[in-house]
Coordinates of C-alpha atoms in Angstrom, one line a residue:
X1 CA 143.3 111.2 119.5
X2 CA 145.0 109.2 117.0
X3 CA 142.7 107.9 113.9
X4 CA 143.1 104.5 114.9
X5 CA 142.0 104.8 118.7
X6 CA 139.2 107.2 117.7
X7 CA 137.9 104.5 115.1
X8 CA 138.1 102.0 117.8
X9 CA 136.1 104.2 120.4
X10 CA 133.6 105.1 117.9
X11 CA 132.9 101.6 117.1
X12 CA 132.9 100.7 121.0
X13 CA 130.0 103.5 121.5
X14 CA 127.6 101.8 119.1
X15 CA 124.6 99.9 120.0
X16 CA 124.7 96.2 120.3
X17 CA 125.5 95.2 116.6
X18 CA 125.7 92.2 114.4
X19 CA 129.0 91.4 115.3
X20 CA 128.4 91.5 118.8
X21 CA 125.3 89.3 118.7
X22 CA 127.5 86.5 116.8
X23 CA 130.1 86.5 119.1
X24 CA 127.9 85.9 122.0
X25 CA 126.7 82.8 120.3
X26 CA 127.4 79.4 121.5
X27 CA 128.8 77.4 118.6
X28 CA 127.5 73.9 118.3
X29 CA 130.7 71.3 117.2
X30 CA 130.4 71.3 113.4
X31 CA 130.3 67.7 113.2
X32 CA 127.2 67.8 115.0
X33 CA 125.5 70.4 112.2
X34 CA 126.9 68.0 109.7
X35 CA 125.0 65.5 111.1
X36 CA 121.9 67.2 111.0
X37 CA 122.5 67.1 107.1
X38 CA 123.2 63.2 107.3
X39 CA 126.4 63.6 106.2
X40 CA 128.8 60.9 106.9
X41 CA 131.8 61.6 109.0
X42 CA 134.4 61.0 106.5
X43 CA 133.2 63.6 104.2
X44 CA 133.3 66.3 106.9
X45 CA 136.5 68.1 106.8
X46 CA 136.8 70.8 109.9
X47 CA 138.4 74.0 108.6
X48 CA 138.7 75.9 112.1
X49 CA 136.5 76.5 114.8
X50 CA 132.8 76.2 113.6
X51 CA 133.7 75.6 109.9
X52 CA 134.1 72.5 107.6
X53 CA 134.3 71.6 103.9
X54 CA 132.0 68.7 102.8
X55 CA 133.6 66.4 100.5
X56 CA 131.3 66.4 97.0
X57 CA 132.1 62.4 97.0
X58 CA 129.4 62.0 99.7
X59 CA 126.5 62.9 97.4
X60 CA 126.3 59.6 96.1
X61 CA 125.2 58.1 99.2
X62 CA 123.0 61.1 100.1
X63 CA 121.1 60.6 96.9
X64 CA 119.4 57.6 98.0
X65 CA 117.9 59.9 100.6
X66 CA 114.4 61.5 99.9
X67 CA 114.7 65.0 98.5
X68 CA 113.5 67.7 100.6
X69 CA 111.4 70.8 99.1
X70 CA 113.4 73.7 97.4
X71 CA 112.7 77.0 98.0
X72 CA 114.1 80.1 96.6
X73 CA 113.9 83.6 98.3
X74 CA 114.1 86.7 95.9
X75 CA 112.6 90.1 96.5
X76 CA 111.1 93.0 94.9
X77 CA 113.5 95.8 93.3
X78 CA 115.7 96.9 96.2
X79 CA 116.4 100.2 97.4
X80 CA 120.2 100.7 97.4
X81 CA 120.2 99.7 101.0
X82 CA 119.0 96.4 100.3
X83 CA 115.7 94.7 101.7
X84 CA 117.0 91.8 103.7
X85 CA 116.9 88.5 101.5
X86 CA 119.8 87.1 103.6
X87 CA 118.3 87.7 106.8
X88 CA 114.8 86.3 105.6
X89 CA 116.2 83.1 104.4
X90 CA 118.1 82.5 107.5
X91 CA 115.1 83.3 109.6
X92 CA 113.1 81.3 107.7
X93 CA 115.1 78.4 107.9
X94 CA 115.0 78.7 111.5
X95 CA 111.4 79.3 111.6
X96 CA 110.8 75.9 109.8
X97 CA 113.4 74.4 112.2
X98 CA 111.3 75.4 115.1
X99 CA 108.1 74.1 113.2
X100 CA 109.9 70.6 113.4
X101 CA 111.3 70.6 110.0
X102 CA 114.7 69.6 109.1
X103 CA 116.0 72.7 107.2
X104 CA 119.1 74.2 105.8
X105 CA 120.1 77.7 104.0
X106 CA 122.5 78.0 100.9
X107 CA 123.8 81.3 100.6
X108 CA 126.6 82.9 98.4
X109 CA 129.8 83.6 100.0
X110 CA 130.2 87.5 100.0
X111 CA 132.7 89.5 98.4
X112 CA 135.5 91.5 100.4
X113 CA 135.3 94.5 98.3
X114 CA 131.4 95.7 99.4
X115 CA 132.1 94.4 102.8
X116 CA 135.0 96.5 103.4
X117 CA 133.4 99.4 101.7
X118 CA 129.7 100.6 102.1
X119 CA 127.9 97.4 102.3
X120 CA 129.3 95.8 105.6
X121 CA 128.7 92.2 106.3
X122 CA 126.6 89.8 104.6
X123 CA 125.9 87.0 106.7
X124 CA 122.6 88.0 107.8
X125 CA 121.6 90.4 110.7
X126 CA 120.3 90.5 114.4
X127 CA 119.2 87.1 115.6
X128 CA 119.0 85.5 112.1
X129 CA 122.7 85.3 111.1
X130 CA 125.3 82.5 110.0
X131 CA 128.5 82.4 112.3
X132 CA 131.2 82.6 112.8
X133 CA 130.2 86.1 111.1
X134 CA 133.7 87.6 111.0
X135 CA 135.3 84.1 108.8
X136 CA 132.0 84.5 106.6
X137 CA 133.0 88.0 105.6
X138 CA 136.5 88.2 105.6
X139 CA 138.1 85.2 103.6
X140 CA 136.4 82.1 105.2
X141 CA 138.2 79.1 103.6
X142 CA 139.9 81.0 100.8
X143 CA 137.6 80.0 98.1
X144 CA 137.2 83.6 96.4
X145 CA 141.1 83.9 96.7
X146 CA 141.2 80.4 94.9
X147 CA 139.0 81.9 92.2
X148 CA 141.2 84.8 91.7
X149 CA 144.6 82.9 91.7
X150 CA 142.6 80.6 88.8
X151 CA 141.5 83.5 87.0
X152 CA 144.7 85.3 87.0
X153 CA 146.5 82.1 86.0
X154 CA 144.9 82.0 82.8
X155 CA 145.2 85.7 82.2
X156 CA 149.1 85.4 82.8
X157 CA 149.2 82.5 80.6
X158 CA 147.1 84.4 77.7
X159 CA 149.6 87.0 78.0
X160 CA 152.5 84.6 77.8
X161 CA 151.1 83.0 74.8
X162 CA 151.0 86.5 73.1
X163 CA 154.8 87.1 73.9
X164 CA 155.9 83.7 73.0
X165 CA 153.5 83.2 69.8
X166 CA 153.6 79.7 70.1
X167 CA 150.8 77.4 69.4
X168 CA 147.1 78.6 68.8
X169 CA 147.0 81.6 66.3
X170 CA 145.6 84.1 69.1
X171 CA 144.6 87.6 68.0
X172 CA 146.1 90.2 70.7
X173 CA 143.1 92.7 69.7
X174 CA 140.4 90.0 70.3
X175 CA 141.5 89.0 73.8
X176 CA 138.6 89.8 76.8
X177 CA 139.9 88.0 79.7
X178 CA 140.8 90.5 82.0
X179 CA 142.1 89.9 85.4
X180 CA 140.2 90.2 88.8
X181 CA 140.8 91.1 92.4
X182 CA 138.3 91.0 95.2
X183 CA 138.5 94.6 96.4
X184 CA 136.8 97.8 94.7
X185 CA 139.6 99.5 93.1
X186 CA 138.4 102.0 90.5
X187 CA 142.0 102.9 89.3
X188 CA 142.3 99.4 88.1
X189 CA 139.3 99.2 85.9
X190 CA 141.2 100.1 82.8
X191 CA 144.9 99.5 82.7
X192 CA 147.8 99.1 80.2
X193 CA 149.8 95.8 80.5
X194 CA 153.0 95.0 78.8
X195 CA 154.8 98.2 79.7
X196 CA 158.7 98.1 80.3
X197 CA 161.3 96.1 78.5
X198 CA 161.0 93.4 75.6
X199 CA 160.8 90.6 78.0
X200 CA 157.7 92.4 79.9
X201 CA 154.9 91.0 77.5
X202 CA 153.0 92.4 74.7
X203 CA 151.5 96.1 75.3
X204 CA 147.9 96.2 75.2
X205 CA 145.1 97.4 77.1
X206 CA 143.1 95.7 79.8
X207 CA 141.5 96.0 82.9
X208 CA 140.4 94.6 86.2
X209 CA 136.8 93.2 87.3
X210 CA 136.0 92.0 90.8
X211 CA 136.3 88.5 91.6
X212 CA 132.3 87.6 92.0
X213 CA 132.1 88.8 88.1
X214 CA 134.7 86.4 87.0
X215 CA 133.3 83.5 84.9
X216 CA 135.2 81.2 87.0
X217 CA 133.2 82.1 89.9
X218 CA 130.2 81.4 87.7
X219 CA 131.5 78.2 86.7
X220 CA 132.4 77.1 90.2
X221 CA 128.8 77.8 91.1
X222 CA 127.3 75.8 88.2
X223 CA 129.7 72.9 88.3
X224 CA 128.4 69.5 90.0
X225 CA 131.9 68.1 90.7
X226 CA 135.6 68.3 90.3
X227 CA 135.4 66.4 86.8
X228 CA 132.7 69.0 85.4
X229 CA 134.5 71.9 87.0
X230 CA 137.8 70.8 84.6
X231 CA 135.8 70.4 81.6
X232 CA 133.7 73.7 82.3
X233 CA 137.2 75.6 82.8
X234 CA 138.7 74.3 79.5
X235 CA 135.6 75.5 77.3
X236 CA 135.8 79.0 78.2
X237 CA 136.9 81.3 75.9
X238 CA 139.4 84.0 76.1
X239 CA 139.9 85.5 72.5
X240 CA 139.9 84.4 69.0
X241 CA 142.3 83.5 66.4
X242 CA 142.8 86.0 63.4
X243 CA 140.4 83.9 61.4
X244 CA 137.9 84.3 63.9
X245 CA 137.9 81.1 65.6
X246 CA 137.4 80.9 69.5
X247 CA 140.7 80.4 71.3
X248 CA 139.9 78.2 74.9
X249 CA 141.6 77.9 78.0
X250 CA 142.0 74.2 76.9
X251 CA 143.8 75.7 73.9
X252 CA 146.2 77.6 75.9
X253 CA 146.8 74.9 78.3
X254 CA 145.8 76.6 81.4
X255 CA 142.5 74.4 82.4
X256 CA 144.1 71.6 84.3
X257 CA 146.3 74.1 86.5
X258 CA 143.3 76.3 86.9
X259 CA 141.3 73.1 88.3
X260 CA 144.0 72.2 90.7
X261 CA 144.0 75.6 92.1
X262 CA 140.2 75.0 92.6
X263 CA 140.4 71.4 94.0
X264 CA 139.4 72.7 97.6
X265 CA 137.0 75.4 96.4
X266 CA 134.7 73.0 94.8
X267 CA 133.9 71.6 98.3
X268 CA 131.1 73.6 100.0
X269 CA 131.5 75.4 103.2
X270 CA 129.4 74.2 106.2
X271 CA 128.6 76.7 109.0
X272 CA 125.4 77.4 111.3
X273 CA 123.0 79.8 112.2
X274 CA 122.5 81.1 115.6
X275 CA 120.1 78.8 116.3
X276 CA 122.1 75.9 115.1
X277 CA 120.6 75.2 111.8
X278 CA 123.1 74.0 108.6
X279 CA 124.1 76.7 106.7
X280 CA 125.9 76.2 103.6
X281 CA 128.2 79.1 102.0
X282 CA 129.5 78.6 98.6
X283 CA 130.5 80.5 95.7
X284 CA 129.4 84.2 95.0
X285 CA 128.6 85.3 91.7
X286 CA 127.4 88.5 91.4
X287 CA 123.9 89.5 91.2
X288 CA 123.7 92.2 88.8
X289 CA 126.5 90.7 86.2
X290 CA 126.7 86.9 86.8
X291 CA 124.1 84.5 87.9
X292 CA 123.7 85.5 91.1
X293 CA 123.1 82.2 92.8
X294 CA 125.2 80.0 95.2
X295 CA 126.4 76.6 94.1
X296 CA 124.7 73.5 92.7
X297 CA 126.9 71.2 94.9
X298 CA 125.9 73.1 98.3
X299 CA 122.0 72.8 97.0
X300 CA 122.4 68.9 96.6
X301 CA 123.7 68.7 100.2
X302 CA 120.8 70.5 101.5
X303 CA 118.2 68.9 99.4
X304 CA 118.9 65.4 100.4
X305 CA 120.1 66.3 103.9
X306 CA 116.4 67.4 105.4
X307 CA 112.8 68.6 104.8
X308 CA 113.7 71.9 103.4
X309 CA 116.7 73.8 101.4
X310 CA 116.1 77.2 101.2
X311 CA 118.6 79.4 99.0
X312 CA 118.9 83.0 98.1
X313 CA 119.0 84.6 94.6
X314 CA 120.7 87.8 94.2
X315 CA 118.5 91.3 93.9
X316 CA 115.0 91.3 92.8
X317 CA 113.3 88.6 91.0
X318 CA 114.0 90.0 87.6
X319 CA 117.8 89.4 88.3
X320 CA 118.6 86.5 90.7
X321 CA 115.5 84.6 90.7
X322 CA 115.0 84.5 86.8
X323 CA 118.5 83.5 86.7
X324 CA 118.0 80.8 89.1
X325 CA 115.1 79.5 87.0
X326 CA 116.3 79.8 83.8
X327 CA 119.9 79.2 84.3
X328 CA 120.5 77.4 87.7
X329 CA 117.8 75.1 87.3
X330 CA 118.3 74.3 83.7
X331 CA 121.9 73.2 84.4
X332 CA 121.1 71.0 87.6
X333 CA 117.8 69.5 86.6
X334 CA 116.2 70.5 90.0
X335 CA 112.8 72.1 90.2
X336 CA 111.7 74.4 92.8
X337 CA 108.7 73.7 95.1
X338 CA 108.0 77.6 95.8
X339 CA 109.6 80.8 96.0
X340 CA 109.8 83.7 98.7
X341 CA 109.3 87.6 97.8
X342 CA 110.9 89.7 100.3
X343 CA 109.4 92.9 100.5
X344 CA 109.6 96.2 103.1
X345 CA 107.6 98.9 103.8
X346 CA 110.6 101.5 103.2
X347 CA 111.2 99.6 99.6
X348 CA 107.8 100.3 98.4
X349 CA 107.7 103.8 99.7
X350 CA 110.8 104.3 97.5
X351 CA 109.0 102.9 94.6
X352 CA 106.1 105.6 95.2
X353 CA 109.0 107.9 93.8
X354 CA 108.7 110.2 96.9
X355 CA 111.9 109.6 98.6
X356 CA 115.7 109.9 97.7
X357 CA 117.6 106.9 99.5
X358 CA 121.6 107.0 99.1
X359 CA 123.7 104.1 100.2
X360 CA 125.8 104.9 103.5
X361 CA 123.3 107.6 104.3
X362 CA 120.3 107.4 107.2
X363 CA 116.6 107.4 105.5
X364 CA 114.8 110.4 105.0
X365 CA 112.9 111.3 107.9
X366 CA 109.6 111.6 106.0
X367 CA 110.5 108.0 104.6
X368 CA 109.5 106.9 108.4
X369 CA 106.4 108.4 109.0
X370 CA 103.4 106.5 108.8
X371 CA 101.7 106.5 105.4
X372 CA 100.0 103.3 104.1
X373 CA 99.1 105.3 100.9
X374 CA 102.8 105.6 99.8
X375 CA 102.9 101.9 100.3
X376 CA 100.3 101.5 98.1
X377 CA 102.0 104.1 95.7
X378 CA 104.7 101.8 95.1
X379 CA 103.0 98.5 94.8
X380 CA 103.3 98.3 91.2
X381 CA 106.7 96.8 91.9
X382 CA 105.7 93.9 94.0
X383 CA 102.9 93.3 91.8
X384 CA 105.2 93.2 88.7
X385 CA 107.6 90.5 90.7
X386 CA 105.0 88.7 91.9
X387 CA 103.9 88.3 88.0
X388 CA 107.7 87.4 87.1
X389 CA 107.8 84.4 89.6
X390 CA 104.4 83.0 88.2
X391 CA 105.6 83.1 84.9
X392 CA 107.7 80.2 85.8
X393 CA 104.7 78.3 87.2
X394 CA 105.2 79.1 90.9
X395 CA 102.9 81.2 93.2
X396 CA 105.2 82.9 95.4
X397 CA 104.9 83.8 99.4
X398 CA 105.4 87.5 100.0
X399 CA 107.7 88.1 103.2
X400 CA 107.4 91.3 105.0
X401 CA 110.6 92.0 106.4
X402 CA 109.9 94.0 109.4
X403 CA 111.5 97.2 110.3
X404 CA 111.2 99.1 113.8
X405 CA 110.1 102.2 111.9
X406 CA 107.1 100.4 110.2
X407 CA 103.6 100.8 111.2
X408 CA 100.7 98.2 111.4
X409 CA 98.8 100.1 108.8
X410 CA 101.5 99.8 106.4
X411 CA 102.2 96.2 106.9
X412 CA 98.2 95.9 106.4
X413 CA 98.6 97.6 103.3
X414 CA 101.0 95.0 102.0
X415 CA 98.9 92.4 102.8
X416 CA 96.1 94.1 100.9
X417 CA 98.4 94.1 97.8
X418 CA 99.5 90.5 98.3
X419 CA 95.7 89.5 98.5
X420 CA 94.8 91.3 95.6
X421 CA 97.4 89.5 93.6
X422 CA 96.1 86.2 95.0
X423 CA 99.2 85.2 97.0
X424 CA 99.8 84.6 100.7
X425 CA 101.9 87.2 102.7
X426 CA 103.3 87.1 106.3
X427 CA 105.0 89.6 108.5
X428 CA 108.3 88.3 109.8
X429 CA 110.3 89.6 112.5
X430 CA 113.0 87.4 112.2
X431 CA 115.9 89.9 112.7
X432 CA 114.5 90.8 116.3
X433 CA 113.1 87.7 117.0
X434 CA 115.2 85.0 115.3
X435 CA 113.3 82.0 114.2
X436 CA 110.2 82.7 116.5
X437 CA 109.7 86.0 114.5
X438 CA 109.4 83.9 111.3
X439 CA 106.8 81.1 112.2
X440 CA 104.0 82.6 110.2
X441 CA 106.3 83.1 107.0
X442 CA 107.6 79.2 107.8
X443 CA 104.0 78.3 108.0
X444 CA 103.0 80.0 104.7
X445 CA 106.2 78.6 103.0
X446 CA 105.7 75.3 104.1
X447 CA 101.9 75.2 102.9
X448 CA 103.2 77.0 99.5
X449 CA 105.7 74.2 99.2
X450 CA 103.1 71.4 99.8
X451 CA 100.7 72.7 97.1
X452 CA 103.7 72.9 95.0
X453 CA 103.3 74.3 91.1
X454 CA 103.8 73.5 87.3
X455 CA 107.5 74.8 87.1
X456 CA 108.5 76.0 83.7
X457 CA 111.3 77.8 81.9
X458 CA 110.4 81.3 80.5
X459 CA 111.9 79.7 77.0
X460 CA 112.9 77.0 75.4
X461 CA 116.4 76.0 74.3
X462 CA 115.6 76.1 70.5
X463 CA 114.5 79.9 70.7
X464 CA 117.2 82.1 69.0
X465 CA 119.4 84.1 71.4
X466 CA 118.1 87.2 70.3
X467 CA 114.4 86.2 71.2
X468 CA 115.4 84.9 74.4
X469 CA 116.6 88.2 75.6
X470 CA 113.7 89.9 74.2
X471 CA 111.5 87.6 76.0
X472 CA 113.2 88.4 79.0
X473 CA 113.1 92.1 78.7
X474 CA 109.3 92.1 77.8
X475 CA 107.9 89.3 79.7
X476 CA 110.1 90.1 82.9
X477 CA 111.4 93.7 82.8
X478 CA 108.2 95.1 81.0
X479 CA 110.2 96.6 78.1
X480 CA 108.5 97.1 74.8
X481 CA 111.6 95.5 73.2
X482 CA 115.3 95.5 72.7
X483 CA 117.8 97.7 70.9
X484 CA 120.5 95.7 69.7
X485 CA 123.9 97.5 68.9
X486 CA 125.4 96.4 65.6
X487 CA 128.1 94.6 67.6
X488 CA 125.8 92.9 69.5
X489 CA 123.8 91.7 66.7
X490 CA 127.2 90.5 64.9
X491 CA 127.9 88.7 67.9
X492 CA 124.6 87.0 68.7
X493 CA 124.7 86.0 64.6
X494 CA 128.2 84.4 65.1
X495 CA 127.2 82.4 68.4
X496 CA 124.4 80.9 66.6
X497 CA 126.4 79.9 63.8
X498 CA 129.1 78.5 66.2
X499 CA 126.4 76.4 67.5
X500 CA 125.8 78.1 71.0
X501 CA 122.0 79.1 70.1
X502 CA 120.9 76.4 72.7
X503 CA 122.5 78.1 75.7
X504 CA 120.4 80.6 78.2
X505 CA 121.0 84.0 78.5
X506 CA 122.2 86.2 81.3
X507 CA 121.4 89.7 81.4
X508 CA 123.9 92.4 83.3
X509 CA 121.9 95.4 84.0
X510 CA 121.0 97.6 86.8
X511 CA 119.5 95.9 90.0
X512 CA 117.8 99.0 91.2
X513 CA 115.0 99.1 88.6
X514 CA 113.0 96.6 86.6
X515 CA 114.6 98.7 83.6
X516 CA 118.4 99.1 82.7
X517 CA 118.0 102.9 84.0
X518 CA 118.2 102.9 87.9
X519 CA 116.3 106.2 88.0
X520 CA 113.3 104.5 86.8
X521 CA 111.3 103.2 89.6
X522 CA 108.3 100.9 90.3
X523 CA 107.1 99.2 87.1
X524 CA 108.2 101.5 84.3
X525 CA 106.6 100.9 80.9
X526 CA 107.2 102.3 77.4
X527 CA 111.0 101.8 77.4
X528 CA 113.5 99.7 75.4
X529 CA 116.4 97.5 76.4
X530 CA 119.6 98.5 75.1
X531 CA 122.0 95.5 74.8
X532 CA 125.5 97.1 73.8
X533 CA 127.5 93.9 73.7
X534 CA 127.1 90.2 74.0
X535 CA 129.7 87.7 75.4
X536 CA 129.9 84.0 75.5
X537 CA 130.5 82.0 78.7
X538 CA 131.3 78.6 77.3
X539 CA 132.3 77.6 80.6
X540 CA 129.6 78.7 82.5
X541 CA 127.0 77.7 79.7
X542 CA 125.4 80.6 79.0
X543 CA 125.4 84.0 76.9
X544 CA 125.9 87.5 78.5
X545 CA 123.9 90.3 77.4
X546 CA 125.8 93.7 78.6
X547 CA 123.3 96.5 79.1
X548 CA 126.2 99.0 80.5
X549 CA 129.8 98.7 81.5
X550 CA 130.0 96.3 84.4
X551 CA 133.0 97.5 86.0
X552 CA 130.9 100.9 86.7
X553 CA 127.9 99.2 88.0
X554 CA 127.1 99.6 91.7
X555 CA 129.2 97.3 93.5
X556 CA 132.4 98.1 91.8
X557 CA 132.7 101.8 93.0
X558 CA 131.4 101.3 96.4
X559 CA 135.0 102.1 98.0
X560 CA 134.5 105.1 100.6
X561 CA 137.3 107.4 101.5
X562 CA 138.1 105.4 104.6
X563 CA 136.8 101.9 105.8
X564 CA 135.0 101.8 109.3
X565 CA 136.7 98.0 110.0
X566 CA 139.6 98.2 112.4
X567 CA 141.1 96.3 115.2
X568 CA 140.8 97.1 119.0
X569 CA 143.4 96.9 121.6
X570 CA 142.5 93.4 122.4
X571 CA 143.2 92.2 118.7
X572 CA 139.2 91.9 118.0
X573 CA 137.5 93.2 114.7
X574 CA 135.4 96.3 115.2
X575 CA 133.2 98.0 112.6
X576 CA 131.8 95.0 110.7
X577 CA 128.2 95.2 111.0

């Protein structure tokens, strides 16, 4: 059998998958979904069947409406397979809707790279999905490609500037603006550009990152208008002069054209869940590198369009939720009412240290045997992540994302852990049952949001940058302290002297551990966070602290030998789980 026919046959023989379920859905007209958000008709721009873009200009009119409850969904430190934050956020919104609340979900747009590699689709799963599923995972409205083009335009103009040597005195050795591509391609991590003749540019070492790691993507998510986007792009630093002064995109003369490329991308994408709840899919900053949250503009649409806006923050509460609180909320001025921590039986068993889980491979058989004792053995991570949310003045709700291999005694063990920590817990079967399976969770979240909290940032703006890094490391990660490489120390001192000390910090580290070492499970202690380099993201408005090479972190190297995605004889996509 030919490879193409074999791939199609194998995909067709699988049990009913997410893509099949999504295709069976009856989509409501997207104008009706927009009406549920109270978005005026003139602000709705249909973009093919079941998709629309929303004009941010409508936010002024929506701002007169009452603000709904703001709920962030995070998780414990995940296994390499993930614990279902997206499905839980979608299921929760459908559950809130079944309770009679107007609710919307705001999610990041998934990157093509992991989707085409080992990860599969990222639009939810089972009966808790956003549809049309294929559109979300494969291009959608082209926003990520627009970010790629804008980013690489600046890279091209930087190289052109170096070639002609006109204008600002940019030091070629200081340029740190790499190129981006929305695919995993390990051969492009480190490259040499400018090879060839004299007209082919300056020869220098460069490389590629994945588009989700671009500062342009981070800026898109944090900008609150097209004008704000233009200003932020102009502030982005690409390198330094020979005298050590920062050189920006405005200095290069690129920011205006970059904004023009992103004029449509600033508009959030509106879709719907399988139960016709509004779903805002917009921006996709990486969760273990960038701030890992969807856009402020999308959140504003959801908050003023209903009773609840549920948004997802990437990876565990030490990663996406910490940045949601201290970067996104600091930028937007919006304050959350409560938080959800997703936990699974398999994740707590994983954190017991008794099982090895590898992406792309089935769970070990022993991991699926009934063992509430193993669940208790991995409890330290859940307890620490509860504490991490409480550090910001909120009491989270623990959402037990139920899998078919779970046992009631194991769910009871998680409830006991949550009760001992003084927080609510609810079992949710939203993947199997949709909103009906999330009613207990929706009730608990509604109660917690009504009670509210005393939201606070982890650190004040006035705290020095090095102390901000240390506070996150010690208070959120559980480290004993930080170890600044000499280069990182010099960079922090320079940023302070340049007037950037007020900015929040974003720490790029492994998402598979509270520490920077992915092999340290549970809630490790007695370790030190190594900071090898610090970068200024003046456009996004934060300082990066890098604890490893971002191009070799999980997500960049997830490409398999061959993708399972293909096209069948009827021209339909198969293999997109």
